[in-house]
Structures are given as C-alpha cells and as structure tokens.
C-alpha cells in the first residue's frame, strides 16, 4: 500500500509493545549506579532579600555529599529565550518556590531531610501580586538589571515594552485606520474576560540526571527539545555547546510544560562538585507551585459592527501574568503568541491588538498546549455570542456572517489561509441539530478554533539494509504524540513498503540539529522531512522497488535530507455542545459535544483520534474545574488532590467529524492536530451555558457557583 | 527504625526481603526490585500511576508499606502478559488508543485487569466508577473505555 491507502489502516504504534508491558524506561526509571539524588530549598516568600544561608547542620547529616547556594553558581541565569531566572538565587527571591540552595545526597530521603536543616534568613520585601499594580508608573522594577540578561538566538536585542515590568509587549494594527473604522460602526460592544493560571499537569513530573566525564557534560532529561536545552545550558553555564550531550528518552506527557527545564542547570553544579551523576525528580507539589503554568489573563475586547452585524473594526487589550521570570517563554517577543490576535478566523477589515506579559511576584508562566490561545478564544467567542444576542441575531447566524472565506482579511493582518470554516460550522450545526427546540435549562453553543500549522527545519536520515529493512534516524523524541510512528508511516507509504520493515531511532544531540516537539510542528516538519528523505532514497535507487534494489546492494546505503517546512496554513475546527444547567444550583452537565475538524490528510488514525479526544478533555478541564489559585502569592494547591483534573467519570459523549478541503500543506496534505481542539472548549461551554440559562460567565472556570451568581444577577 | 522480613508473591514468583519499617511498597518495587513498570506520579494516592493488585484488588503502591503486603500476592504490569504474549486487554490498549505518553498505562491496565476479573459484565458506568482513580492527561479516557469494552469477555 502506498500513500493514502496505507494511512487508512490503523497504525500499530512503535512504542506500543513497550508501553503496555511496562518496559518503557522514562527518565525517572533509568538506573544510574552510584547516582546521587538532589533536593532544593525553596523560598516561602513571594519577594524577599536573602540575608544569609546556614547549611552547617545539613552538611553534617550523614549521606549528604554537597550543599550549594546561590553563591556557588557564578551568577548563572537560565531561560529558553531570555535568561532571567537565577539557577539558584543569591540576593533576592522573586516568588514562592524560587530556589536558594540545593543538596546532593545518597538518597532522596536524605536530600529532603537536609533541605529541612538549612536555615535561610530572609528579609521580606513588598510583593507585586497584581498585574495592574505592577504596571503603575511608580511600581518598582522587578528586574532592574534586565538589560544585562542574555537573550538567546540574537535576533536583535531583547524586546522591551513601555514599562520595565513588561516581559513582553506587542502593539500592532492591521487594515488601515482603525479609529476611522470604529467611527463608521453602527454599534460598538466592549466586554472583559478573565482566566486563571492553570497547569499542564503531565503525570510524569520533570526529571533529569547530569554527569560529567572528562570535559563532557551528559544530560538525560524530560525536556522535549534536547537540542535547544543543550544550547540554553551552554549559554547559561558558559560552556561550548559541543561539550554538552543531551540524550532524552520517552517523555511521560508534555503539554508544553516539558519545554522548560530548571533542574539540569543546578545538577551541573552538583555533578561538578561531587564528581558523580546527580538526579532530580520533581515532587508533584513542586510541579504545582513552581513549574511554569499557563498564564492567567485579563482580556478586554471592543468590536464595531455595521447594520447587518458584519464586523468593521476590532481591538483587543490582553494582559498576561508572566510571574517572576520570562524564562519559560521561548518566543522572540516573549509573548504567549496565541493571545495576541483575537477573533481569529473571522473577517476583520481593521484591527488593533495590544498584548502585555507582566512581571509579578507569582510563579513564572510558561507554555501550555496552544499558549495564549484558550484565553483568547474564550474571550473572543464569548464576546461574539454576547454581541449576537444584543443584536437579536442567533449566535450561529452572526458567525456565518463574519467567518472568513479564503483570502479575507483576518486579525493576523494577512489573508485567511486554511480550511473552509463555513463548511466546518455548518456541519457542526447539523450534527448538534441546532434548530431543534430544547426544553428549559437546555441549550447549545458554538465556537470556532483555528491553530497554525507549525514551521521549522530538521534532518532525517534513512539507511537501507540489504535485507530490505529501513532504519530512520531523527533528533525528535516521543512524548506521547506518536511522533516516531508518524515518521515510520510516511516513509513506508512513500517507498511502498510494509511499515513493519521501517524502524525509527532517536539520536542524541551529537547529531544534526532538531527543533524538538512543540508549536504544532511535528507533522509538517518531521513528517515533511520523512517524505523528502524517502523520495531522495527512491531517487538514489533509480526508482526501483525497495526489495529489488536492496537485494543488489553490496552494503547499506544512506540518504540524509535537511528539510524546511515554511508554508503557512491552519488546522481548524468548529465546536458545538449541548448542556443542561440546573437553575437551582448552577450545576452544568454536558449532554453532548461535537467537534468538526479539518486536519487534512490523516496519517495515524488511532493517534489522531487520541489527540482530538484528549485535546477536548484537556479543554474541558480548563472550562469546568482547573484553577491554580493563588493567595498572597502562594499557590494554594499543595498536592494533586487540590487540583481538579477530569476523570473518566467526567467525560461526556463526544462526536468527532472529519472534513478535508484537500489543501493541507504538510506531507500528503496533512495538517497539525495536537493544539487544535483544547482552545475552543471553554468558549463553547460558556456559550452553551448562556443559551441554556441566560447566565453569562466571564471568568474561568465555569463553576456551579459562578453560573448561579450570574443567574441571580440576571433575575 | 526496625527492619522486618517479608515474604510475598510478585507476579507469581516468591520474593523474600528484609525491609525497613517505613519502606513504601512503591519504592520496594521500583528501587529494590527494579520493577519500574509501576510509576510514581503524585505520591499521595490520587493519580493511580502506581496501581498494583494486592490479592486481586487494585491499590496505590504509594500508600502501602512494604510490611503490609507480607503474605499477599502482588500483580504489577509486568505480570499481566502470559507466556503467549500480551493479554487481550493490553493489545486492546494499542488498537483502541488507550494511551499516548504511556505514563499512566501500567496503572490503567492493572486496574482494568482487576475489573475484568471481578466484574466481567460491568456496564460503562461501572467501568467509569472503577477506573475513576486512574487519571490520564493524554487520551481524554475515550480510548481507555473503548479498550476495556473491547477486551470484555463476550
Ligand atoms: S503515585 Fe500513587 S496514586 Fe499517584
Ligand atoms: S497516556 Fe499519558 S497520561 Fe495517560
């Protein structure tokens, strides 16, 4: 079978046999004989000066091999783009959970005991715990020295905003004179929405091991982009990148959180002083309180429409709580980019967007599955729904009047490139039976989700053996998305061989550079490279069938292809949902959900279904329960029992429908899927609740209490 | 702290061991016996990653002391396959998309195998009830439910 014919048969995942038998070795499972275990002293204050650190008692504890403090890291700061986070703090701590000292000991229990024996004398300082307060003209700068911080991959200097407490700041406008466009509007609407901090919560905590042999630094970690981790470590620690080798195994869930690593840097110093491998496995409590959650947001939207409800002008002001450090953001603008261009997917002739990420004394924000976008889509799609009701038009009809057609101006400034959004919405309306009259307390909602298809560059190598087997090597790992199986199937389809004859091996960072997983890039970039490499091999064999060509080989042949995926495209989906709202309690029950997607050609049918279903429930958690609440700068959840994730008993009936307009830019017309579905779920749920009950909730999560309060306000 | 000698069956084989009183079953399995199929997620009995069967009943190994399983029969994910290969349930997890990253999978399989043993005719609602303590952040649970349904004896 070649091409699409193979893609229609369900895949057997390459990592399947090992995962069902418990044989897969994740970072925390690898045995390192003689390895020490690390633990960290963390700040109990959101902002404080460190007066002194007394580790005498800890050092005296049997089994403790080293204690280091901020004084031992030589001013090193870590980060994915802006390196602003001290590897260990030496003068000030900037959030509850910031690290002050580290211990390496013979066991984790001893290391944790030693941590309790370290006395830090703090002088508490006033904390900036509110984004608005942090942006007041007289607010003190949290990073007065920021001009001296390293900004990686020097595309110019570090971007700056109007206030020193801006981590990232964007102000852009598209389509000419926005004020004049607003002046021409018949009606103008303005609404504000807020969303809390939420956590990626991969069930595998971050873990890492570092050891040094001669002048080489060896790293195994749960980071999903090993080459970028290597470069970040090299910059931070003042080492040549070639001295560091990162060799990451399978990852137990990512969702963006595994893009940031913080322990590896400290472990380097501990490995250096002890001469031994040192390992750290993050406790779930520290995951919750100190590891780069999704940014809390406040988003204000203003939209002008003409007499028929067509959008003529739009503006957005989005503020994101970036926390104490920008280190978790890899983007050149230090922005959660999915939060900038509101009303994505709609025809908007003139728009203006201001987005700010603000330094505060909260936990640093990071990337989480479609960074910035769920906050944006919740605001945008709720805003549209309210406008429709104010205009006396059905929310469905208002969307139909405003959804972009190919080539229409959209809020990114460009013409719309991507699936037929009208077809998706129409199908969602049919599937949920939008016109059916529903009983009291029941209603339906809609939302549109669009997500760019990633771009980037990687190298893939194929080696054909005389027995006809093909080994693929790549720098990309496997964090659950089925990356290796995708590569395998594309190679097999292109060369018309049985996928069972194609194996995939991951290489460490002593191999051609790879961008890692993230930004919806694996299907277009790695899938594209797999196809290009397979085509290069076929050409090298003069177009002969693989089996025939292999039999005549005297030795294995190899082709290596560097591939650049550059084409702009989007995946898109339309959500529809029916809910029941209990007027007495405000409790919401999802009766049915429909997601109509265009992700182009399907490569891994089982894996794709998992991405879409999993993405839906990921969004459902954000919609209904997830809230990493803070009190006086401290995250209240201190264990997983305090953070409510969806369970198997919470998931509603879900129907997924596929459309394909045939224009996907990835291999064989594929598009990306991993970050497509979750952003729209809070929005569709909010809109369904409003339809069912009249309660409009402007803040996530949509708890019974918030619905009940909105119902009281309405009555 | 005192040491205790314990004797139990692990996936059918007898294990004898001297353990400190505070040793967790999870650490005994993972660190002392090298059975790393059983995972540590939350360490407090919430996530289900460490689920093992104790005399057929699913339990969190992070909440049990090693001394508490003296005399018991423990089944971990490593004990689910037979000499002929993976069980029907295990294969169903591959075919139905019962996992992605796989970190929850050992616990899911051990819990589900106990369910199929105890209540082979469980309804979908009963399956949900039984499996509620096993979190999965990847699949949204639909694939897990399909896998269990398809492995039920017909
Ligand atoms: S590790 Fe035992 S239940 Fe989470
Ligand atoms: S498969 Fe990743 S958490 Fe379940």
CSV table of C-alpha atoms and ligand atoms in Angstrom, one decimal, chain B residues 26 39-50 60 62, ligand 1:
chain,number,residue,atom,x,y,z
B,26,UNK,CA,6.3,1.6,45.6
B,39,UNK,CA,5.1,4.6,38.2
B,40,UNK,CA,5.2,7.4,40.8
B,41,UNK,CA,3.1,10.4,39.9
B,42,UNK,CA,1.5,12.2,42.8
B,43,UNK,CA,2.9,10.0,45.7
B,44,UNK,CA,-0.3,10.6,47.7
B,45,UNK,CA,-2.9,8.2,46.3
B,46,UNK,CA,-4.6,10.5,43.8
B,47,UNK,CA,-3.3,9.7,40.3
B,48,UNK,CA,-3.4,6.0,40.0
B,49,UNK,CA,0.0,5.7,38.3
B,50,UNK,CA,1.3,3.3,41.0
B,60,UNK,CA,-2.0,2.5,45.3
B,62,UNK,CA,2.5,4.8,47.1
C,1,LIG,S1,1.6,7.8,42.7
C,1,LIG,FE1,0.3,6.6,43.9
C,1,LIG,S2,-1.6,7.3,43.4
C,1,LIG,FE2,-0.3,8.8,42.5
